[in-house]
């Protein structure tokens, strides 16, 4: 005999809904029952509505929480992205990336291009898609990431910190190349990339060609090993366009900044085949 058997049916349903943690269903229960009594809906439709409403609310809560956990700096979507402003960018290719197969395959996706061309926007938008698809996502700038790792190392908790960053199906590392990393930062980032290698996907954005990353990480040995992993199972989206931030001020921008060629040529041979890490020197194959 269950605890609530002496209660009227409606109260028992409410109790069950509380026990099942279905707040939205509780909220609309009375109104739904009244609609059944007035003959406006069938019992079957009522059950359907109750469950669908609960599920919708639960899903939107889940997405909201996961977006906060992902530490996205803003919410940007693919729908908000004006592809006509960036003709060098293949819309179909970006839309195909939004199917997130690269996340399932634990690949690395690079967005390369000058400032303001939408690298952060697109990486956030893919992050939002991943959250909607119930994949765990974490966003950080390279400086923040390296800072967090350095702090953890100082406190003797580097292993835990690396494990934390390995929990996410998709790690977005923004702004590689704006600032050189702190001393030892290249090594810390390498440890993280190595720990995630073939176990999780990453999106990296940079305003500098990959060939220049040696300067960013400041350690040629780490740099080679790092590139080896970041260029393997990787795809590249190069955006050669004008800054969206400056779209109304083109006349104020000096020619050398306005020019589309901050990254003059694709920095490396784009590895389309899987399973063959690019050799050092591969960078030269693509120069015209
Ligand atoms: P980047 O990271 O390449 O420097 P961002 O992605 O931060 O550039 O873009 C700068 C600003 O312009 C952001 O607010 C972004 O949402 C917006 N933006 C950039 N490109 C586009 C675009 N093609 N359509 C709509 N908004 C854009
Ligand atoms: Mg950016």
PDB file of C-alpha atoms and ligand atoms in Angstrom:
ATOM      1  CA  UNK A   1       0.000   0.000   0.000  1.00  0.00           C
ATOM      2  CA  UNK A   2       1.606   3.241  -1.122  1.00  0.00           C
ATOM      3  CA  UNK A   3       1.828   6.197   1.218  1.00  0.00           C
ATOM      4  CA  UNK A   4      -0.604   8.355  -0.740  1.00  0.00           C
ATOM      5  CA  UNK A   5      -3.305   5.824  -1.490  1.00  0.00           C
ATOM      6  CA  UNK A   6      -5.859   7.509   0.775  1.00  0.00           C
ATOM      7  CA  UNK A   7      -5.497  10.787  -1.201  1.00  0.00           C
ATOM      8  CA  UNK A   8      -7.756  11.810  -4.052  1.00  0.00           C
ATOM      9  CA  UNK A   9      -6.309  10.926  -7.475  1.00  0.00           C
ATOM     10  CA  UNK A  10      -5.332  14.482  -8.374  1.00  0.00           C
ATOM     11  CA  UNK A  11      -3.314  14.895  -5.184  1.00  0.00           C
ATOM     12  CA  UNK A  12      -1.622  11.593  -5.811  1.00  0.00           C
ATOM     13  CA  UNK A  13      -0.682  12.685  -9.315  1.00  0.00           C
ATOM     14  CA  UNK A  14       0.775  15.893  -7.868  1.00  0.00           C
ATOM     15  CA  UNK A  15       2.777  13.924  -5.331  1.00  0.00           C
ATOM     16  CA  UNK A  16       4.113  11.687  -8.047  1.00  0.00           C
ATOM     17  CA  UNK A  17       5.040  14.686 -10.179  1.00  0.00           C
ATOM     18  CA  UNK A  18       6.881  16.215  -7.218  1.00  0.00           C
ATOM     19  CA  UNK A  19       8.690  12.922  -6.648  1.00  0.00           C
ATOM     20  CA  UNK A  20       9.570  12.746 -10.324  1.00  0.00           C
ATOM     21  CA  UNK A  21      10.690  16.394 -10.297  1.00  0.00           C
ATOM     22  CA  UNK A  22       8.341  17.555 -13.007  1.00  0.00           C
ATOM     23  CA  UNK A  23       7.640  21.191 -12.055  1.00  0.00           C
ATOM     24  CA  UNK A  24       6.214  22.254 -15.414  1.00  0.00           C
ATOM     25  CA  UNK A  25       3.736  19.373 -15.398  1.00  0.00           C
ATOM     26  CA  UNK A  26       2.646  20.294 -11.854  1.00  0.00           C
ATOM     27  CA  UNK A  27       2.187  23.877 -12.987  1.00  0.00           C
ATOM     28  CA  UNK A  28      -0.189  23.012 -15.806  1.00  0.00           C
ATOM     29  CA  UNK A  29      -1.898  20.003 -14.195  1.00  0.00           C
ATOM     30  CA  UNK A  30      -4.989  21.777 -12.820  1.00  0.00           C
ATOM     31  CA  UNK A  31      -5.658  23.690 -16.009  1.00  0.00           C
ATOM     32  CA  UNK A  32      -5.177  20.528 -18.053  1.00  0.00           C
ATOM     33  CA  UNK A  33      -7.616  18.582 -15.887  1.00  0.00           C
ATOM     34  CA  UNK A  34     -10.184  21.366 -16.241  1.00  0.00           C
ATOM     35  CA  UNK A  35      -9.802  21.194 -20.009  1.00  0.00           C
ATOM     36  CA  UNK A  36     -10.461  17.447 -19.896  1.00  0.00           C
ATOM     37  CA  UNK A  37     -13.559  18.036 -17.733  1.00  0.00           C
ATOM     38  CA  UNK A  38     -14.865  20.640 -20.176  1.00  0.00           C
ATOM     39  CA  UNK A  39     -14.292  18.195 -23.019  1.00  0.00           C
ATOM     40  CA  UNK A  40     -11.730  20.471 -24.692  1.00  0.00           C
ATOM     41  CA  UNK A  41      -9.062  17.795 -24.762  1.00  0.00           C
ATOM     42  CA  UNK A  42      -8.893  14.039 -24.509  1.00  0.00           C
ATOM     43  CA  UNK A  43      -7.079  12.303 -21.683  1.00  0.00           C
ATOM     44  CA  UNK A  44      -4.536  11.034 -24.158  1.00  0.00           C
ATOM     45  CA  UNK A  45      -3.830  14.519 -25.513  1.00  0.00           C
ATOM     46  CA  UNK A  46      -3.571  15.812 -21.959  1.00  0.00           C
ATOM     47  CA  UNK A  47      -0.896  13.261 -21.043  1.00  0.00           C
ATOM     48  CA  UNK A  48       0.926  14.168 -24.230  1.00  0.00           C
ATOM     49  CA  UNK A  49       0.837  17.910 -23.448  1.00  0.00           C
ATOM     50  CA  UNK A  50       1.946  17.429 -19.864  1.00  0.00           C
ATOM     51  CA  UNK A  51       4.943  15.339 -20.838  1.00  0.00           C
ATOM     52  CA  UNK A  52       5.904  17.456 -23.844  1.00  0.00           C
ATOM     53  CA  UNK A  53       5.827  20.677 -21.801  1.00  0.00           C
ATOM     54  CA  UNK A  54       7.960  19.130 -19.093  1.00  0.00           C
ATOM     55  CA  UNK A  55      10.442  17.832 -21.633  1.00  0.00           C
ATOM     56  CA  UNK A  56      10.695  21.176 -23.441  1.00  0.00           C
ATOM     57  CA  UNK A  57      11.313  23.043 -20.218  1.00  0.00           C
ATOM     58  CA  UNK A  58      13.832  20.504 -19.039  1.00  0.00           C
ATOM     59  CA  UNK A  59      15.710  20.696 -22.340  1.00  0.00           C
ATOM     60  CA  UNK A  60      15.855  24.489 -22.332  1.00  0.00           C
ATOM     61  CA  UNK A  61      17.093  24.437 -18.704  1.00  0.00           C
ATOM     62  CA  UNK A  62      19.746  21.915 -19.627  1.00  0.00           C
ATOM     63  CA  UNK A  63      20.948  24.055 -22.531  1.00  0.00           C
ATOM     64  CA  UNK A  64      20.946  27.194 -20.390  1.00  0.00           C
ATOM     65  CA  UNK A  65      23.003  25.569 -17.647  1.00  0.00           C
ATOM     66  CA  UNK A  66      25.407  23.967 -20.096  1.00  0.00           C
ATOM     67  CA  UNK A  67      25.941  27.297 -21.857  1.00  0.00           C
ATOM     68  CA  UNK A  68      26.909  28.864 -18.525  1.00  0.00           C
ATOM     69  CA  UNK A  69      29.211  25.938 -17.733  1.00  0.00           C
ATOM     70  CA  UNK A  70      30.833  26.319 -21.153  1.00  0.00           C
ATOM     71  CA  UNK A  71      31.975  29.835 -20.160  1.00  0.00           C
ATOM     72  CA  UNK A  72      31.146  31.245 -23.556  1.00  0.00           C
ATOM     73  CA  UNK A  73      31.948  34.977 -23.496  1.00  0.00           C
ATOM     74  CA  UNK A  74      28.690  35.765 -25.323  1.00  0.00           C
ATOM     75  CA  UNK A  75      26.028  33.833 -27.131  1.00  0.00           C
ATOM     76  CA  UNK A  76      26.633  33.915 -30.873  1.00  0.00           C
ATOM     77  CA  UNK A  77      24.774  31.756 -33.345  1.00  0.00           C
ATOM     78  CA  UNK A  78      25.271  30.636 -36.912  1.00  0.00           C
ATOM     79  CA  UNK A  79      21.916  32.216 -37.755  1.00  0.00           C
ATOM     80  CA  UNK A  80      23.317  35.614 -36.719  1.00  0.00           C
ATOM     81  CA  UNK A  81      26.388  35.230 -38.895  1.00  0.00           C
ATOM     82  CA  UNK A  82      26.239  37.219 -42.128  1.00  0.00           C
ATOM     83  CA  UNK A  83      28.004  34.994 -44.635  1.00  0.00           C
ATOM     84  CA  UNK A  84      27.543  37.570 -47.389  1.00  0.00           C
ATOM     85  CA  UNK A  85      29.972  39.810 -45.492  1.00  0.00           C
ATOM     86  CA  UNK A  86      32.704  37.148 -45.691  1.00  0.00           C
ATOM     87  CA  UNK A  87      32.643  35.845 -49.295  1.00  0.00           C
ATOM     88  CA  UNK A  88      35.902  33.911 -48.822  1.00  0.00           C
ATOM     89  CA  UNK A  89      34.083  31.719 -46.343  1.00  0.00           C
ATOM     90  CA  UNK A  90      32.227  28.667 -47.652  1.00  0.00           C
ATOM     91  CA  UNK A  91      28.855  28.730 -45.931  1.00  0.00           C
ATOM     92  CA  UNK A  92      28.138  25.093 -46.767  1.00  0.00           C
ATOM     93  CA  UNK A  93      31.378  24.039 -45.205  1.00  0.00           C
ATOM     94  CA  UNK A  94      30.599  25.892 -41.978  1.00  0.00           C
ATOM     95  CA  UNK A  95      27.092  24.422 -41.939  1.00  0.00           C
ATOM     96  CA  UNK A  96      28.584  20.948 -42.411  1.00  0.00           C
ATOM     97  CA  UNK A  97      30.902  21.608 -39.464  1.00  0.00           C
ATOM     98  CA  UNK A  98      27.796  22.414 -37.421  1.00  0.00           C
ATOM     99  CA  UNK A  99      26.820  18.758 -37.784  1.00  0.00           C
ATOM    100  CA  UNK A 100      29.679  18.249 -35.304  1.00  0.00           C
ATOM    101  CA  UNK A 101      31.171  15.120 -36.828  1.00  0.00           C
ATOM    102  CA  UNK A 102      34.573  16.643 -36.041  1.00  0.00           C
ATOM    103  CA  UNK A 103      33.615  16.572 -32.365  1.00  0.00           C
ATOM    104  CA  UNK A 104      32.672  12.900 -32.496  1.00  0.00           C
ATOM    105  CA  UNK A 105      35.932  12.157 -34.302  1.00  0.00           C
ATOM    106  CA  UNK A 106      37.990  14.112 -31.726  1.00  0.00           C
ATOM    107  CA  UNK A 107      39.448  16.322 -34.434  1.00  0.00           C
ATOM    108  CA  UNK A 108      40.908  19.804 -34.266  1.00  0.00           C
ATOM    109  CA  UNK A 109      39.358  22.675 -36.159  1.00  0.00           C
ATOM    110  CA  UNK A 110      41.357  25.825 -36.825  1.00  0.00           C
ATOM    111  CA  UNK A 111      39.870  29.216 -37.624  1.00  0.00           C
ATOM    112  CA  UNK A 112      42.565  31.435 -39.066  1.00  0.00           C
ATOM    113  CA  UNK A 113      42.270  35.018 -40.177  1.00  0.00           C
ATOM    114  CA  UNK A 114      42.802  38.672 -39.352  1.00  0.00           C
ATOM    115  CA  UNK A 115      40.995  40.350 -36.417  1.00  0.00           C
ATOM    116  CA  UNK A 116      37.281  40.938 -36.691  1.00  0.00           C
ATOM    117  CA  UNK A 117      36.599  38.322 -39.353  1.00  0.00           C
ATOM    118  CA  UNK A 118      34.340  36.229 -37.139  1.00  0.00           C
ATOM    119  CA  UNK A 119      36.697  33.559 -35.802  1.00  0.00           C
ATOM    120  CA  UNK A 120      35.427  33.881 -32.236  1.00  0.00           C
ATOM    121  CA  UNK A 121      31.838  34.238 -33.427  1.00  0.00           C
ATOM    122  CA  UNK A 122      31.978  31.017 -35.442  1.00  0.00           C
ATOM    123  CA  UNK A 123      33.769  29.046 -32.749  1.00  0.00           C
ATOM    124  CA  UNK A 124      31.203  30.170 -30.161  1.00  0.00           C
ATOM    125  CA  UNK A 125      28.371  29.358 -32.570  1.00  0.00           C
ATOM    126  CA  UNK A 126      29.721  25.838 -33.066  1.00  0.00           C
ATOM    127  CA  UNK A 127      30.044  25.616 -29.284  1.00  0.00           C
ATOM    128  CA  UNK A 128      26.369  26.541 -28.948  1.00  0.00           C
ATOM    129  CA  UNK A 129      25.467  23.848 -31.508  1.00  0.00           C
ATOM    130  CA  UNK A 130      27.497  21.318 -29.542  1.00  0.00           C
ATOM    131  CA  UNK A 131      25.752  22.279 -26.283  1.00  0.00           C
ATOM    132  CA  UNK A 132      22.371  21.880 -27.980  1.00  0.00           C
ATOM    133  CA  UNK A 133      23.496  18.454 -29.155  1.00  0.00           C
ATOM    134  CA  UNK A 134      24.265  17.562 -25.521  1.00  0.00           C
ATOM    135  CA  UNK A 135      28.037  17.617 -25.925  1.00  0.00           C
ATOM    136  CA  UNK A 136      30.087  19.195 -23.150  1.00  0.00           C
ATOM    137  CA  UNK A 137      31.880  22.370 -24.164  1.00  0.00           C
ATOM    138  CA  UNK A 138      34.420  24.683 -22.569  1.00  0.00           C
ATOM    139  CA  UNK A 139      35.647  27.987 -23.930  1.00  0.00           C
ATOM    140  CA  UNK A 140      38.787  29.882 -22.912  1.00  0.00           C
ATOM    141  CA  UNK A 141      41.325  32.205 -24.436  1.00  0.00           C
ATOM    142  CA  UNK A 142      44.804  30.752 -24.702  1.00  0.00           C
ATOM    143  CA  UNK A 143      46.009  33.300 -22.131  1.00  0.00           C
ATOM    144  CA  UNK A 144      43.310  32.281 -19.629  1.00  0.00           C
ATOM    145  CA  UNK A 145      43.914  28.608 -20.218  1.00  0.00           C
ATOM    146  CA  UNK A 146      47.672  28.888 -19.764  1.00  0.00           C
ATOM    147  CA  UNK A 147      47.120  31.144 -16.745  1.00  0.00           C
ATOM    148  CA  UNK A 148      44.851  28.537 -15.147  1.00  0.00           C
ATOM    149  CA  UNK A 149      47.379  25.773 -15.826  1.00  0.00           C
ATOM    150  CA  UNK A 150      50.270  27.846 -14.446  1.00  0.00           C
ATOM    151  CA  UNK A 151      48.287  28.613 -11.288  1.00  0.00           C
ATOM    152  CA  UNK A 152      47.435  24.943 -10.857  1.00  0.00           C
ATOM    153  CA  UNK A 153      51.068  23.960 -11.365  1.00  0.00           C
ATOM    154  CA  UNK A 154      52.092  26.497  -8.723  1.00  0.00           C
ATOM    155  CA  UNK A 155      49.541  25.016  -6.341  1.00  0.00           C
ATOM    156  CA  UNK A 156      50.558  21.444  -7.120  1.00  0.00           C
ATOM    157  CA  UNK A 157      47.240  20.589  -8.777  1.00  0.00           C
ATOM    158  CA  UNK A 158      48.262  20.528 -12.433  1.00  0.00           C
ATOM    159  CA  UNK A 159      47.153  16.935 -12.985  1.00  0.00           C
ATOM    160  CA  UNK A 160      43.681  17.700 -11.678  1.00  0.00           C
ATOM    161  CA  UNK A 161      43.467  20.828 -13.791  1.00  0.00           C
ATOM    162  CA  UNK A 162      44.465  18.959 -16.931  1.00  0.00           C
ATOM    163  CA  UNK A 163      41.931  16.279 -16.084  1.00  0.00           C
ATOM    164  CA  UNK A 164      39.305  19.018 -15.704  1.00  0.00           C
ATOM    165  CA  UNK A 165      40.035  20.398 -19.182  1.00  0.00           C
ATOM    166  CA  UNK A 166      39.953  16.859 -20.580  1.00  0.00           C
ATOM    167  CA  UNK A 167      36.374  16.363 -19.399  1.00  0.00           C
ATOM    168  CA  UNK A 168      34.891  18.355 -22.245  1.00  0.00           C
ATOM    169  CA  UNK A 169      33.995  16.856 -25.587  1.00  0.00           C
ATOM    170  CA  UNK A 170      34.883  20.173 -27.199  1.00  0.00           C
ATOM    171  CA  UNK A 171      37.493  22.606 -25.926  1.00  0.00           C
ATOM    172  CA  UNK A 172      37.569  25.992 -27.647  1.00  0.00           C
ATOM    173  CA  UNK A 173      40.859  27.869 -27.359  1.00  0.00           C
ATOM    174  CA  UNK A 174      40.472  31.413 -28.604  1.00  0.00           C
ATOM    175  CA  UNK A 175      43.021  34.059 -29.474  1.00  0.00           C
ATOM    176  CA  UNK A 176      46.186  32.136 -30.160  1.00  0.00           C
ATOM    177  CA  UNK A 177      48.789  34.620 -31.290  1.00  0.00           C
ATOM    178  CA  UNK A 178      47.548  37.918 -29.888  1.00  0.00           C
ATOM    179  CA  UNK A 179      50.020  37.666 -27.037  1.00  0.00           C
ATOM    180  CA  UNK A 180      53.055  35.442 -26.535  1.00  0.00           C
ATOM    181  CA  UNK A 181      52.339  32.957 -23.767  1.00  0.00           C
ATOM    182  CA  UNK A 182      53.973  33.377 -20.365  1.00  0.00           C
ATOM    183  CA  UNK A 183      57.311  31.545 -19.878  1.00  0.00           C
ATOM    184  CA  UNK A 184      56.633  27.833 -19.539  1.00  0.00           C
ATOM    185  CA  UNK A 185      53.153  28.347 -20.979  1.00  0.00           C
ATOM    186  CA  UNK A 186      53.928  26.503 -24.185  1.00  0.00           C
ATOM    187  CA  UNK A 187      54.924  23.464 -22.200  1.00  0.00           C
ATOM    188  CA  UNK A 188      51.757  23.591 -20.083  1.00  0.00           C
ATOM    189  CA  UNK A 189      49.557  23.968 -23.139  1.00  0.00           C
ATOM    190  CA  UNK A 190      51.395  21.062 -24.763  1.00  0.00           C
ATOM    191  CA  UNK A 191      50.655  18.862 -21.751  1.00  0.00           C
ATOM    192  CA  UNK A 192      46.975  19.668 -22.053  1.00  0.00           C
ATOM    193  CA  UNK A 193      46.873  19.133 -25.821  1.00  0.00           C
ATOM    194  CA  UNK A 194      48.736  15.858 -25.396  1.00  0.00           C
ATOM    195  CA  UNK A 195      46.304  14.687 -22.727  1.00  0.00           C
ATOM    196  CA  UNK A 196      43.343  15.483 -24.977  1.00  0.00           C
ATOM    197  CA  UNK A 197      44.957  14.148 -28.125  1.00  0.00           C
ATOM    198  CA  UNK A 198      42.550  11.805 -29.969  1.00  0.00           C
ATOM    199  CA  UNK A 199      40.300  11.894 -26.902  1.00  0.00           C
ATOM    200  CA  UNK A 200      38.495  15.154 -27.431  1.00  0.00           C
ATOM    201  CA  UNK A 201      37.879  17.776 -30.085  1.00  0.00           C
ATOM    202  CA  UNK A 202      39.225  21.300 -30.109  1.00  0.00           C
ATOM    203  CA  UNK A 203      38.538  24.519 -31.937  1.00  0.00           C
ATOM    204  CA  UNK A 204      41.467  26.908 -32.091  1.00  0.00           C
ATOM    205  CA  UNK A 205      41.361  30.457 -33.394  1.00  0.00           C
ATOM    206  CA  UNK A 206      44.371  32.467 -34.436  1.00  0.00           C
ATOM    207  CA  UNK A 207      45.153  35.700 -36.202  1.00  0.00           C
ATOM    208  CA  UNK A 208      48.558  34.293 -37.137  1.00  0.00           C
ATOM    209  CA  UNK A 209      49.528  31.515 -39.463  1.00  0.00           C
ATOM    210  CA  UNK A 210      50.404  28.265 -37.766  1.00  0.00           C
ATOM    211  CA  UNK A 211      53.972  28.656 -39.074  1.00  0.00           C
ATOM    212  CA  UNK A 212      54.365  31.642 -36.722  1.00  0.00           C
ATOM    213  CA  UNK A 213      53.244  29.776 -33.618  1.00  0.00           C
ATOM    214  CA  UNK A 214      56.846  29.178 -32.601  1.00  0.00           C
ATOM    215  CA  UNK A 215      56.957  32.835 -31.609  1.00  0.00           C
ATOM    216  CA  UNK A 216      53.688  32.495 -29.715  1.00  0.00           C
ATOM    217  CA  UNK A 217      54.770  29.521 -27.652  1.00  0.00           C
ATOM    218  CA  UNK A 218      58.379  30.593 -27.401  1.00  0.00           C
ATOM    219  CA  UNK A 219      59.867  27.115 -27.330  1.00  0.00           C
ATOM    220  CA  UNK A 220      60.875  25.416 -30.583  1.00  0.00           C
ATOM    221  CA  UNK A 221      60.888  21.907 -29.122  1.00  0.00           C
ATOM    222  CA  UNK A 222      57.465  22.211 -27.537  1.00  0.00           C
ATOM    223  CA  UNK A 223      56.286  23.977 -30.649  1.00  0.00           C
ATOM    224  CA  UNK A 224      57.163  21.075 -32.942  1.00  0.00           C
ATOM    225  CA  UNK A 225      55.516  18.503 -30.696  1.00  0.00           C
ATOM    226  CA  UNK A 226      52.522  20.766 -30.180  1.00  0.00           C
ATOM    227  CA  UNK A 227      52.046  21.398 -33.885  1.00  0.00           C
ATOM    228  CA  UNK A 228      52.407  17.700 -34.567  1.00  0.00           C
ATOM    229  CA  UNK A 229      49.317  17.048 -32.474  1.00  0.00           C
ATOM    230  CA  UNK A 230      47.363  20.152 -33.438  1.00  0.00           C
ATOM    231  CA  UNK A 231      47.806  19.554 -37.172  1.00  0.00           C
ATOM    232  CA  UNK A 232      46.987  15.872 -37.079  1.00  0.00           C
ATOM    233  CA  UNK A 233      43.273  15.087 -37.586  1.00  0.00           C
ATOM    234  CA  UNK A 234      42.837  18.778 -38.212  1.00  0.00           C
ATOM    235  CA  UNK A 235      40.900  20.947 -40.613  1.00  0.00           C
ATOM    236  CA  UNK A 236      41.350  24.601 -41.380  1.00  0.00           C
ATOM    237  CA  UNK A 237      38.963  27.402 -42.079  1.00  0.00           C
ATOM    238  CA  UNK A 238      40.824  30.419 -43.354  1.00  0.00           C
ATOM    239  CA  UNK A 239      38.881  33.682 -43.420  1.00  0.00           C
ATOM    240  CA  UNK A 240      40.486  36.261 -45.690  1.00  0.00           C
ATOM    241  CA  UNK A 241      38.198  39.195 -45.295  1.00  0.00           C
ATOM    242  CA  UNK A 242      37.591  42.586 -43.813  1.00  0.00           C
ATOM    243  CA  UNK A 243      36.878  43.204 -40.141  1.00  0.00           C
ATOM    244  CA  UNK A 244      33.197  43.120 -39.321  1.00  0.00           C
ATOM    245  CA  UNK A 245      33.908  45.392 -36.350  1.00  0.00           C
ATOM    246  CA  UNK A 246      35.212  48.078 -38.696  1.00  0.00           C
ATOM    247  CA  UNK A 247      32.618  47.601 -41.428  1.00  0.00           C
ATOM    248  CA  UNK A 248      31.249  51.126 -41.070  1.00  0.00           C
ATOM    249  CA  UNK A 249      34.688  52.706 -40.770  1.00  0.00           C
ATOM    250  CA  UNK A 250      36.605  51.333 -43.716  1.00  0.00           C
ATOM    251  CA  UNK A 251      37.732  54.858 -44.618  1.00  0.00           C
ATOM    252  CA  UNK A 252      39.361  55.324 -41.207  1.00  0.00           C
ATOM    253  CA  UNK A 253      41.397  52.156 -41.368  1.00  0.00           C
ATOM    254  CA  UNK A 254      44.934  52.349 -42.755  1.00  0.00           C
ATOM    255  CA  UNK A 255      45.443  50.386 -45.949  1.00  0.00           C
ATOM    256  CA  UNK A 256      47.898  47.893 -44.439  1.00  0.00           C
ATOM    257  CA  UNK A 257      45.291  46.873 -41.868  1.00  0.00           C
ATOM    258  CA  UNK A 258      42.367  46.975 -44.274  1.00  0.00           C
ATOM    259  CA  UNK A 259      44.193  44.708 -46.664  1.00  0.00           C
ATOM    260  CA  UNK A 260      42.977  41.166 -46.754  1.00  0.00           C
ATOM    261  CA  UNK A 261      46.409  39.657 -46.607  1.00  0.00           C
ATOM    262  CA  UNK A 262      47.528  39.775 -42.997  1.00  0.00           C
ATOM    263  CA  UNK A 263      47.992  36.056 -43.335  1.00  0.00           C
ATOM    264  CA  UNK A 264      49.469  36.097 -46.802  1.00  0.00           C
ATOM    265  CA  UNK A 265      49.218  32.469 -47.707  1.00  0.00           C
ATOM    266  CA  UNK A 266      47.897  29.336 -46.119  1.00  0.00           C
ATOM    267  CA  UNK A 267      50.541  28.727 -43.477  1.00  0.00           C
ATOM    268  CA  UNK A 268      50.779  25.015 -43.930  1.00  0.00           C
ATOM    269  CA  UNK A 269      49.780  22.262 -46.250  1.00  0.00           C
ATOM    270  CA  UNK A 270      46.279  21.431 -45.157  1.00  0.00           C
ATOM    271  CA  UNK A 271      46.297  17.773 -44.158  1.00  0.00           C
ATOM    272  CA  UNK A 272      43.178  16.338 -45.735  1.00  0.00           C
ATOM    273  CA  UNK A 273      44.172  12.750 -45.244  1.00  0.00           C
ATOM    274  CA  UNK A 274      43.942  11.304 -41.808  1.00  0.00           C
ATOM    275  CA  UNK A 275      46.665   9.286 -40.210  1.00  0.00           C
ATOM    276  CA  UNK A 276      49.700  11.158 -41.503  1.00  0.00           C
ATOM    277  CA  UNK A 277      51.076  13.853 -39.237  1.00  0.00           C
ATOM    278  CA  UNK A 278      52.611  16.647 -41.273  1.00  0.00           C
ATOM    279  CA  UNK A 279      56.377  16.581 -41.362  1.00  0.00           C
ATOM    280  CA  UNK A 280      58.247  19.701 -40.385  1.00  0.00           C
ATOM    281  CA  UNK A 281      58.859  21.594 -43.580  1.00  0.00           C
ATOM    282  CA  UNK A 282      55.370  20.745 -44.805  1.00  0.00           C
ATOM    283  CA  UNK A 283      54.734  24.452 -44.437  1.00  0.00           C
ATOM    284  CA  UNK A 284      56.704  25.133 -47.558  1.00  0.00           C
ATOM    285  CA  UNK A 285      54.710  22.883 -49.822  1.00  0.00           C
ATOM    286  CA  UNK A 286      51.854  25.268 -49.980  1.00  0.00           C
ATOM    287  CA  UNK A 287      53.662  28.442 -50.872  1.00  0.00           C
ATOM    288  CA  UNK A 288      53.176  29.687 -54.384  1.00  0.00           C
TER     289      UNK A 288
HETATM  290  P1  LIG B   1      37.581  37.664 -34.511  1.00  0.00           P
HETATM  291  O1  LIG B   1      37.458  36.681 -33.411  1.00  0.00           O
HETATM  292  O2  LIG B   1      37.886  37.048 -35.834  1.00  0.00           O
HETATM  293  O3  LIG B   1      38.512  38.797 -34.182  1.00  0.00           O
HETATM  294  P2  LIG B   1      34.815  38.170 -33.869  1.00  0.00           P
HETATM  295  O4  LIG B   1      34.224  36.837 -34.117  1.00  0.00           O
HETATM  296  O5  LIG B   1      35.035  38.541 -32.446  1.00  0.00           O
HETATM  297  O6  LIG B   1      36.150  38.358 -34.711  1.00  0.00           O
HETATM  298  O7  LIG B   1      33.916  39.275 -34.566  1.00  0.00           O
HETATM  299  C1  LIG B   1      33.887  40.630 -34.130  1.00  0.00           C
HETATM  300  C2  LIG B   1      32.455  41.078 -33.915  1.00  0.00           C
HETATM  301  O8  LIG B   1      31.782  41.120 -35.158  1.00  0.00           O
HETATM  302  C3  LIG B   1      31.659  40.124 -33.058  1.00  0.00           C
HETATM  303  O9  LIG B   1      30.712  40.879 -32.331  1.00  0.00           O
HETATM  304  C4  LIG B   1      30.955  39.225 -34.058  1.00  0.00           C
HETATM  305  O10 LIG B   1      29.735  38.733 -33.566  1.00  0.00           O
HETATM  306  C5  LIG B   1      30.738  40.170 -35.227  1.00  0.00           C
HETATM  307  N1  LIG B   1      30.851  39.521 -36.524  1.00  0.00           N
HETATM  308  C6  LIG B   1      31.992  39.189 -37.170  1.00  0.00           C
HETATM  309  N2  LIG B   1      31.753  38.710 -38.382  1.00  0.00           N
HETATM  310  C7  LIG B   1      30.414  38.709 -38.539  1.00  0.00           C
HETATM  311  C8  LIG B   1      29.534  38.341 -39.606  1.00  0.00           C
HETATM  312  N3  LIG B   1      30.004  37.876 -40.783  1.00  0.00           N
HETATM  313  N4  LIG B   1      28.198  38.479 -39.409  1.00  0.00           N
HETATM  314  C9  LIG B   1      27.736  38.969 -38.238  1.00  0.00           C
HETATM  315  N5  LIG B   1      28.506  39.355 -37.208  1.00  0.00           N
HETATM  316  C10 LIG B   1      29.832  39.239 -37.340  1.00  0.00           C
HETATM  317 MG1  LIG B   2      38.284  36.776 -31.536  1.00  0.00          MG
END
